[in-house]
Tab-separated table of C-alpha atoms and ligand atoms in Angstrom:
chain	number	residue	atom	x	y	z
A	12	MET	CA	-4.053	1.503	5.972
A	13	ASN	CA	-7.077	-0.543	7.042
A	14	ASN	CA	-7.253	-2.909	10.014
A	15	ARG	CA	-6.356	-5.938	7.929
A	16	GLU	CA	-3.256	-4.220	6.547
A	17	ALA	CA	-2.376	-3.059	10.036
A	18	ALA	CA	-2.589	-6.644	11.278
A	19	ASP	CA	-0.357	-7.753	8.379
A	20	LEU	CA	2.296	-5.331	9.587
A	21	TYR	CA	2.552	-7.457	12.727
A	22	ARG	CA	2.213	-10.761	10.871
A	23	SER	CA	5.090	-9.806	8.570
A	24	ILE	CA	7.432	-10.301	11.522
A	25	GLY	CA	5.609	-13.337	12.852
A	26	VAL	CA	3.403	-11.690	15.493
A	27	SER	CA	-0.257	-12.768	15.704
A	28	PRO	CA	-2.762	-10.051	16.543
A	29	ILE	CA	-4.865	-10.947	19.599
A	30	VAL	CA	-8.325	-10.178	20.918
A	31	ASN	CA	-7.983	-8.164	24.094
A	32	ALA	CA	-10.987	-8.790	26.347
A	33	ALA	CA	-8.813	-8.069	29.393
A	34	GLY	CA	-9.183	-4.300	29.478
A	35	PRO	CA	-6.409	-1.756	28.994
A	36	ILE	CA	-3.631	-4.052	30.241
A	37	SER	CA	-0.166	-3.147	28.914
A	38	VAL	CA	0.841	-6.733	28.159
A	39	TYR	CA	-2.164	-7.109	25.842
A	40	GLY	CA	-1.456	-3.860	24.043
A	41	GLY	CA	-3.011	-1.371	26.480
A	42	GLY	CA	-6.003	0.807	25.690
A	43	LYS	CA	-7.090	1.273	22.098
A	44	SER	CA	-5.734	4.626	20.869
A	45	ARG	CA	-8.389	7.042	19.642
A	46	PRO	CA	-8.362	7.682	15.867
A	47	GLU	CA	-7.913	11.419	16.554
A	48	VAL	CA	-4.897	10.620	18.724
A	49	ILE	CA	-3.314	8.558	15.962
A	50	GLU	CA	-3.826	11.512	13.606
A	51	ALA	CA	-2.360	13.992	16.086
A	52	VAL	CA	0.668	11.740	16.592
A	53	ALA	CA	1.270	11.470	12.843
A	54	ALA	CA	0.886	15.222	12.367
A	55	ALA	CA	3.165	16.098	15.282
A	56	ALA	CA	5.905	13.921	13.803
A	57	ARG	CA	6.211	16.277	10.836
A	58	VAL	CA	7.000	19.434	12.785
A	59	PRO	CA	10.044	19.993	15.014
A	60	VAL	CA	9.519	21.885	18.278
A	61	HIS	CA	11.671	22.668	21.306
A	62	LEU	CA	11.036	19.967	23.894
A	63	HIS	CA	11.402	22.218	26.945
A	64	ASP	CA	8.798	24.524	25.479
A	65	LEU	CA	6.506	21.620	24.602
A	66	ASN	CA	6.824	19.997	28.023
A	67	LEU	CA	5.934	23.264	29.712
A	68	ARG	CA	3.010	24.192	27.458
A	69	ALA	CA	1.547	20.686	27.330
A	70	GLY	CA	1.670	20.686	31.118
A	71	GLU	CA	-0.169	24.013	31.222
A	72	ALA	CA	-2.801	22.757	28.799
A	73	ILE	CA	-3.377	19.568	30.790
A	74	ALA	CA	-3.499	21.491	34.059
A	75	ALA	CA	-6.141	23.799	32.604
A	76	MET	CA	-8.220	20.839	31.381
A	77	THR	CA	-8.013	18.833	34.590
A	78	GLY	CA	-8.062	21.646	37.129
A	79	ALA	CA	-4.694	20.593	38.555
A	80	GLU	CA	-2.236	23.260	39.703
A	81	ALA	CA	0.379	21.856	37.303
A	82	ALA	CA	0.932	18.858	35.047
A	83	PHE	CA	3.620	16.952	33.179
A	84	VAL	CA	3.549	14.205	30.567
A	85	SER	CA	5.522	11.252	31.915
A	86	SER	CA	6.634	8.022	30.343
A	87	GLY	CA	3.582	5.997	31.299
A	88	ALA	CA	2.231	6.073	34.819
A	89	ALA	CA	5.250	4.000	35.871
A	90	GLY	CA	7.598	6.720	34.621
A	91	GLY	CA	5.463	9.156	36.604
A	92	LEU	CA	6.162	7.159	39.779
A	93	VAL	CA	9.907	7.501	39.162
A	94	LEU	CA	9.454	11.258	38.800
A	95	GLN	CA	7.321	11.460	41.943
A	96	ALA	CA	10.144	9.891	43.929
A	97	ALA	CA	12.870	11.939	42.243
A	98	ALA	CA	10.937	15.184	42.779
A	99	CYS	CA	10.412	14.461	46.478
A	100	ILE	CA	13.986	13.280	47.096
A	101	ALA	CA	16.248	15.371	44.858
A	102	GLY	CA	13.856	18.223	44.056
A	103	GLY	CA	15.416	20.441	41.413
A	104	ASP	CA	18.865	20.435	43.006
A	105	GLU	CA	21.401	19.650	40.268
A	106	ASP	CA	23.936	17.896	42.449
A	107	ARG	CA	21.275	15.636	43.884
A	108	MET	CA	19.596	15.045	40.555
A	109	ARG	CA	22.921	13.974	39.076
A	110	ARG	CA	23.432	11.412	41.875
A	111	LEU	CA	20.098	9.607	41.530
A	112	PRO	CA	19.209	6.760	41.792
A	113	ASP	CA	21.865	6.841	44.547
A	114	SER	CA	20.112	8.904	47.202
A	115	SER	CA	22.378	8.106	50.160
A	116	GLY	CA	22.578	11.029	52.545
A	117	MET	CA	19.305	12.497	51.295
A	118	LYS	CA	15.882	12.170	52.885
A	119	ASN	CA	14.879	9.218	50.777
A	120	GLU	CA	12.310	7.088	52.617
A	121	ILE	CA	8.907	6.592	51.051
A	122	VAL	CA	6.238	5.334	53.407
A	123	ILE	CA	3.808	2.864	51.904
A	124	GLN	CA	1.226	0.620	53.559
A	125	ARG	CA	2.173	-3.009	53.196
A	126	CYS	CA	-1.398	-3.902	52.232
A	127	GLN	CA	-1.093	-1.459	49.325
A	128	ARG	CA	2.172	-2.857	48.003
A	129	PHE	CA	1.784	-3.260	44.284
A	130	SER	CA	3.906	-4.527	41.474
A	131	TYR	CA	4.982	-1.090	40.266
A	132	ILE	CA	6.663	0.144	43.449
A	133	GLN	CA	10.122	-0.657	42.099
A	134	SER	CA	9.665	2.568	40.121
A	135	TYR	CA	9.896	4.477	43.399
A	136	ARG	CA	13.256	2.840	44.043
A	137	VAL	CA	14.461	3.822	40.573
A	138	GLY	CA	13.747	7.418	41.560
A	139	GLY	CA	15.943	7.032	44.656
A	140	GLY	CA	13.263	5.919	47.107
A	141	ARG	CA	13.802	3.532	49.958
A	142	LEU	CA	10.462	1.938	50.734
A	143	VAL	CA	9.357	1.765	54.344
A	144	GLU	CA	6.328	-0.428	54.848
A	145	ALA	CA	3.645	0.342	57.396
A	146	GLY	CA	1.392	-2.335	58.862
A	147	GLY	CA	0.955	-5.882	57.578
A	148	ALA	CA	-0.405	-7.692	54.564
A	149	GLU	CA	-3.839	-7.793	56.217
A	150	GLY	CA	-4.117	-4.100	56.854
A	151	CYS	CA	-2.653	-1.051	58.510
A	152	SER	CA	-3.639	0.853	61.644
A	153	THR	CA	-3.098	4.540	62.312
A	154	ALA	CA	-0.485	3.685	64.934
A	155	GLN	CA	1.411	1.424	62.525
A	156	LEU	CA	1.366	4.165	59.922
A	157	GLU	CA	2.724	6.680	62.453
A	158	ASP	CA	5.583	4.307	63.277
A	159	ALA	CA	6.757	4.253	59.679
A	160	PHE	CA	7.595	7.967	59.514
A	161	SER	CA	11.079	9.141	60.466
A	162	ASP	CA	13.472	12.064	59.982
A	163	HIS	CA	14.406	10.492	56.648
A	164	THR	CA	10.897	10.362	55.211
A	165	ALA	CA	10.674	12.082	51.831
A	166	ALA	CA	7.110	11.205	50.857
A	167	ALA	CA	4.140	8.963	51.618
A	168	ALA	CA	2.727	6.883	48.764
A	169	TYR	CA	-0.919	5.862	48.365
A	170	LEU	CA	-2.450	3.525	45.803
A	171	PHE	CA	-5.871	4.057	44.295
A	172	ALA	CA	-6.881	0.896	42.441
A	173	ALA	CA	-9.757	-1.556	42.591
A	174	HIS	CA	-10.369	-2.405	46.265
A	175	SER	CA	-6.923	-1.072	47.277
A	176	SER	CA	-8.279	1.069	50.104
A	177	LYS	CA	-10.229	-1.734	51.769
A	178	ASN	CA	-7.971	-2.540	54.729
A	179	ALA	CA	-5.762	0.498	54.392
A	180	VAL	CA	-5.759	3.700	56.411
A	181	PRO	CA	-8.324	5.912	54.625
A	182	PHE	CA	-6.828	8.540	52.365
A	183	ASP	CA	-7.889	11.561	54.452
A	184	GLU	CA	-6.239	10.143	57.520
A	185	PHE	CA	-3.174	9.077	55.522
A	186	ARG	CA	-2.799	12.577	54.115
A	187	GLY	CA	-3.220	14.014	57.606
A	188	ALA	CA	-0.394	11.841	58.922
A	189	ALA	CA	1.888	12.839	56.041
A	190	ARG	CA	1.053	16.517	56.604
A	191	SER	CA	1.882	16.302	60.271
A	192	HIS	CA	5.318	14.972	59.292
A	193	GLY	CA	5.692	17.667	56.641
A	194	VAL	CA	6.005	15.322	53.666
A	195	PRO	CA	4.048	15.218	50.399
A	196	VAL	CA	1.523	12.512	49.521
A	197	ILE	CA	2.196	10.889	46.165
A	198	VAL	CA	-0.526	8.805	44.547
A	199	ASP	CA	-0.614	6.075	41.931
A	200	ALA	CA	-4.075	6.073	40.355
A	201	ALA	CA	-2.870	4.701	37.007
A	202	ASN	CA	-5.934	2.595	36.302
A	203	PHE	CA	-8.479	4.565	38.347
A	204	LEU	CA	-10.182	6.214	35.375
A	205	PRO	CA	-13.061	6.269	34.698
A	206	PRO	CA	-14.885	7.644	36.589
A	207	ARG	CA	-13.554	10.950	35.281
A	208	ALA	CA	-14.507	12.531	38.588
A	209	ASN	CA	-11.586	10.676	40.190
A	210	ILE	CA	-9.160	13.272	38.819
A	211	ARG	CA	-10.748	16.083	40.847
A	212	ARG	CA	-11.625	13.811	43.744
A	213	ILE	CA	-8.017	12.797	44.364
A	214	LEU	CA	-6.605	16.299	43.873
A	215	ASP	CA	-9.307	17.852	46.060
A	216	ALA	CA	-8.635	15.258	48.756
A	217	GLY	CA	-5.149	16.755	49.016
A	218	ALA	CA	-2.800	14.551	46.994
A	219	ASP	CA	0.387	16.513	46.311
A	220	MET	CA	1.051	14.509	43.149
A	221	VAL	CA	-1.034	11.896	41.355
A	222	VAL	CA	-0.311	9.878	38.249
A	223	PHE	CA	-2.739	8.341	35.743
A	224	SER	CA	-1.952	6.205	32.717
A	225	GLY	CA	-2.393	7.972	29.410
A	226	GLY	CA	-2.626	4.677	27.544
A	227	LYS	CA	-5.411	2.958	29.473
A	228	ALA	CA	-8.993	4.258	29.511
A	229	VAL	CA	-7.871	7.730	28.419
A	230	ARG	CA	-6.909	6.007	25.149
A	231	GLY	CA	-3.898	8.172	24.450
A	232	PRO	CA	-0.489	6.954	23.279
A	233	GLN	CA	0.475	3.707	25.054
A	234	GLY	CA	3.716	5.166	26.354
A	235	ALA	CA	2.324	8.322	27.962
A	236	GLY	CA	1.399	9.103	31.564
A	237	ILE	CA	-0.351	12.054	33.205
A	238	LEU	CA	1.409	13.501	36.242
A	239	LEU	CA	-0.619	16.134	38.091
A	240	GLY	CA	-0.059	18.104	41.247
A	241	ARG	CA	1.611	20.941	43.130
A	242	ALA	CA	3.477	23.383	40.892
A	243	ASP	CA	6.789	23.159	42.797
A	244	LEU	CA	6.792	19.354	42.714
A	245	ILE	CA	5.812	19.189	39.053
A	246	ALA	CA	8.624	21.637	38.234
A	247	ALA	CA	11.021	19.328	40.080
A	248	ALA	CA	9.635	16.310	38.224
A	249	ARG	CA	10.177	18.089	34.919
A	250	ALA	CA	13.753	18.950	35.922
A	251	ASN	CA	14.528	15.259	36.489
A	252	ALA	CA	12.893	14.150	33.238
A	253	SER	CA	13.929	13.798	29.618
A	254	PRO	CA	15.238	15.648	27.634
A	255	TYR	CA	17.445	16.611	30.641
A	256	THR	CA	20.069	13.950	31.218
A	257	PHE	CA	19.074	12.992	34.754
A	258	VAL	CA	17.470	9.849	36.192
A	259	ALA	CA	14.448	9.799	33.892
A	260	ARG	CA	16.335	10.502	30.681
A	261	SER	CA	15.897	6.840	29.794
A	262	MET	CA	12.129	7.335	30.077
A	263	LYS	CA	11.864	9.655	27.109
A	264	VAL	CA	8.476	10.863	25.978
A	265	SER	CA	8.434	11.951	22.343
A	266	LYS	CA	6.816	15.114	21.013
A	267	GLU	CA	4.367	12.865	19.164
A	268	GLU	CA	3.260	11.166	22.381
A	269	ILE	CA	2.965	14.483	24.201
A	270	ILE	CA	0.708	15.995	21.536
A	271	GLY	CA	-1.218	12.724	21.276
A	272	LEU	CA	-1.840	12.694	25.012
A	273	VAL	CA	-3.072	16.299	25.085
A	274	ALA	CA	-5.567	15.370	22.350
A	275	ALA	CA	-6.584	12.203	24.187
A	276	ILE	CA	-7.232	13.936	27.519
A	277	ARG	CA	-9.377	16.586	25.832
A	278	LEU	CA	-11.491	13.904	24.116
A	279	PHE	CA	-11.658	11.745	27.237
A	280	LEU	CA	-12.936	14.623	29.359
A	281	ASP	CA	-15.490	15.632	26.708
A	282	GLU	CA	-16.941	12.148	26.420
A	283	ASP	CA	-20.396	11.428	27.807
A	284	GLU	CA	-19.524	8.909	30.497
A	285	GLN	CA	-23.085	7.659	30.929
A	286	ALA	CA	-23.623	7.122	27.217
A	287	GLN	CA	-20.303	5.320	27.002
A	288	ASN	CA	-21.193	3.073	29.919
A	289	ALA	CA	-24.598	2.359	28.414
A	290	ARG	CA	-22.790	1.140	25.302
A	291	TYR	CA	-20.397	-1.030	27.348
A	292	ALA	CA	-23.339	-2.375	29.366
A	293	GLN	CA	-25.144	-3.321	26.161
A	294	MET	CA	-22.053	-5.252	25.005
A	295	CYS	CA	-21.847	-6.995	28.374
A	296	ARG	CA	-25.508	-7.986	28.254
A	297	ARG	CA	-24.934	-9.577	24.868
A	298	ALA	CA	-22.187	-11.721	26.367
A	299	VAL	CA	-24.259	-12.552	29.456
A	300	ASP	CA	-27.233	-13.608	27.326
A	301	ALA	CA	-25.029	-15.893	25.226
A	302	LEU	CA	-23.308	-17.571	28.180
A	303	VAL	CA	-25.805	-17.519	31.008
A	304	GLU	CA	-27.455	-20.882	30.327
A	305	ILE	CA	-24.211	-22.866	30.578
A	306	PRO	CA	-24.732	-25.103	33.643
A	307	GLY	CA	-22.385	-24.738	36.598
A	308	VAL	CA	-21.275	-21.161	36.007
A	309	SER	CA	-22.907	-17.926	36.998
A	310	VAL	CA	-22.576	-15.158	34.454
A	311	SER	CA	-23.489	-11.594	35.293
A	312	MET	CA	-22.662	-8.016	34.496
A	313	GLU	CA	-20.802	-6.144	37.189
A	314	HIS	CA	-20.631	-2.420	37.405
A	315	ASP	CA	-18.680	-1.110	40.375
A	316	GLU	CA	-19.108	2.617	40.258
A	317	ILE	CA	-16.432	3.290	42.836
A	318	ASP	CA	-13.516	1.097	41.916
A	319	TYR	CA	-13.804	0.414	38.210
A	320	LEU	CA	-16.561	2.161	36.421
A	321	ILE	CA	-16.509	0.228	33.154
A	322	PRO	CA	-19.153	-2.518	33.184
A	323	THR	CA	-17.597	-5.990	32.995
A	324	VAL	CA	-18.881	-9.534	32.526
A	325	ALA	CA	-18.068	-11.817	35.455
A	326	ILE	CA	-18.027	-15.577	34.905
A	327	ARG	CA	-17.900	-17.510	38.186
A	328	PHE	CA	-17.534	-21.267	38.590
A	329	GLY	CA	-19.959	-22.780	41.060
A	330	GLU	CA	-19.377	-25.664	43.509
A	331	ASP	CA	-20.663	-28.193	40.998
A	332	TRP	CA	-18.537	-26.950	38.091
A	333	ARG	CA	-17.013	-29.972	36.329
A	334	GLY	CA	-15.704	-28.195	33.227
A	335	PRO	CA	-12.192	-26.891	32.583
A	336	SER	CA	-10.457	-24.851	35.281
A	337	GLN	CA	-9.803	-21.161	34.951
A	338	ASP	CA	-6.204	-21.855	33.913
A	339	GLU	CA	-7.316	-24.397	31.307
A	340	ILE	CA	-9.797	-21.920	29.895
A	341	ARG	CA	-7.089	-19.293	29.720
A	342	SER	CA	-4.794	-21.614	27.782
A	343	ILE	CA	-7.526	-22.811	25.432
A	344	LEU	CA	-8.292	-19.184	24.614
A	345	ALA	CA	-4.656	-18.110	24.359
A	346	GLU	CA	-3.725	-20.995	22.089
A	347	GLY	CA	-6.622	-20.611	19.655
A	348	ASP	CA	-6.780	-18.501	16.539
A	349	PRO	CA	-6.976	-15.629	17.175
A	350	PRO	CA	-5.624	-15.771	20.720
A	351	VAL	CA	-8.181	-14.296	23.158
A	352	PHE	CA	-7.262	-12.865	26.560
A	353	LEU	CA	-9.758	-12.334	29.370
A	354	ARG	CA	-9.646	-10.153	32.438
A	355	GLY	CA	-8.647	-11.640	35.788
A	356	LEU	CA	-11.060	-10.720	38.575
A	357	GLY	CA	-8.784	-11.636	41.468
A	358	GLY	CA	-10.011	-15.095	42.434
A	359	PRO	CA	-9.099	-18.551	41.082
A	360	ARG	CA	-12.693	-19.408	40.158
A	361	GLU	CA	-13.729	-16.264	38.318
A	362	ILE	CA	-12.851	-14.631	35.056
A	363	GLY	CA	-14.077	-11.549	33.239
A	364	ILE	CA	-14.759	-10.020	29.856
A	365	ASP	CA	-13.870	-6.329	29.692
A	366	PRO	CA	-15.588	-4.590	26.771
A	367	MET	CA	-13.270	-1.592	26.612
A	368	ASN	CA	-11.018	-2.810	23.833
A	369	LEU	CA	-13.666	-4.778	21.951
A	370	ASP	CA	-15.892	-3.855	19.035
A	371	ASP	CA	-18.903	-5.789	17.745
A	372	ASP	CA	-16.772	-8.237	15.763
A	373	THR	CA	-14.205	-8.990	18.448
A	374	LEU	CA	-16.969	-9.236	21.050
A	375	ASP	CA	-18.614	-11.915	18.901
A	376	VAL	CA	-15.311	-13.775	18.587
A	377	THR	CA	-14.806	-13.547	22.359
A	378	ILE	CA	-18.313	-14.826	23.149
A	379	ARG	CA	-18.006	-17.738	20.726
A	380	ARG	CA	-14.567	-18.747	21.942
A	381	VAL	CA	-15.436	-18.445	25.639
A	382	ARG	CA	-18.543	-20.562	25.045
A	383	GLU	CA	-16.512	-23.242	23.253
A	384	ALA	CA	-13.885	-23.212	26.001
A	385	LEU	CA	-16.468	-23.502	28.784
A	386	LEU	CA	-18.190	-26.401	27.031
A	387	SER	CA	-14.980	-28.264	26.161
A	388	GLN	CA	-14.073	-31.430	28.058
A	389	PRO	CA	-11.457	-30.898	30.799
A	390	SER	CA	-8.192	-32.603	29.894
B	11	PLP	C1	-1.051	0.182	34.726
B	11	PLP	C2	-0.547	0.605	36.046
B	11	PLP	C3	0.694	1.243	36.159
B	11	PLP	C4	1.597	1.465	34.977
B	11	PLP	O1	1.028	2.343	34.062
B	11	PLP	P1	1.743	2.596	32.649
B	11	PLP	O2	1.004	3.777	32.094
B	11	PLP	O3	1.567	1.365	31.853
B	11	PLP	O4	3.172	2.894	32.923
B	11	PLP	C5	1.095	1.642	37.415
B	11	PLP	N1	0.337	1.425	38.497
B	11	PLP	C6	-0.856	0.813	38.432
B	11	PLP	C7	-1.661	0.609	39.675
B	11	PLP	C8	-1.345	0.371	37.196
B	11	PLP	O5	-2.543	-0.215	37.118
């Protein structure tokens, strides 16, 4: 089936394919699966295997590739957060596992810095967690973090995402505080790849468990997540997960996704990161060159090697910008044919083009449509 036929599959039920210049965002279809992953998924579907065996062996294979003590394939990174909480609260104790998400009477508090609150933390509650926030929206001090721990603390959660550590207690100190209270540090780093080095960096810094998305830059199956960490905690996570009928049974990961993810991680780790970035940078420069002379906006390539390694085009509206607003541009692009979606950069007067999910053709479409939108008359 070629790309046109694939698109027709969606059209046959009335769904228009889109151009995703937003990066590996789930709502726009996530990361583009690797061709080899699609093949592995199709092949795995033909052969039955025992899921307990597969879960265990896939975990061993991923641990060996990443250097983690142990690993488990979760249902997305979000499913991995549920398992992090369940593992820290119920462990592998059957009576407790059966009671989740009701964790009353168990140590169930998860300390999180308020300035690191993110939209996925409900997953911790699904796993039985009761969130205890440290500090304020503006930041967190060591003393405020200390105050959040109690006799009921089960774990301390840290977020690694673009700029998420800025006003937060630094990870080393955070881990030290958790250690002194005898609780594990659980990390969400779902979208913190590349750089590939982040896998080792976070484990070496002492995270007890960390989760990455399998369906973002790793380009594995959209529904898969990579949970890494301490062997005892990973064993507990596995005990709470499908195909066992405990809290994460509704977050099933299929044998096809598991095999697809193993293939994806191997390919991801083997990729030449610099060559890949050079290619992305070349795509970005093409967009910059085509948009840079539009008056009133500044267009540049950004490449933040710490927070988000993939080069991105940033379009910023200056003081004298009289064209359509960011929201108007978004709707013009979303309502056109094909619909085009750009990457938010955080502010109301800036918007980005992420090359990750684009090829030469869709990059051209994006450039043309963004140009038209920028030059259109505001309504
Ligand atoms: C994308 C993301 C998730 C969810 O990942 P899935 O693999 O889609 O479940 C969780 N946390 C953060 C910070 C993310 O960016």
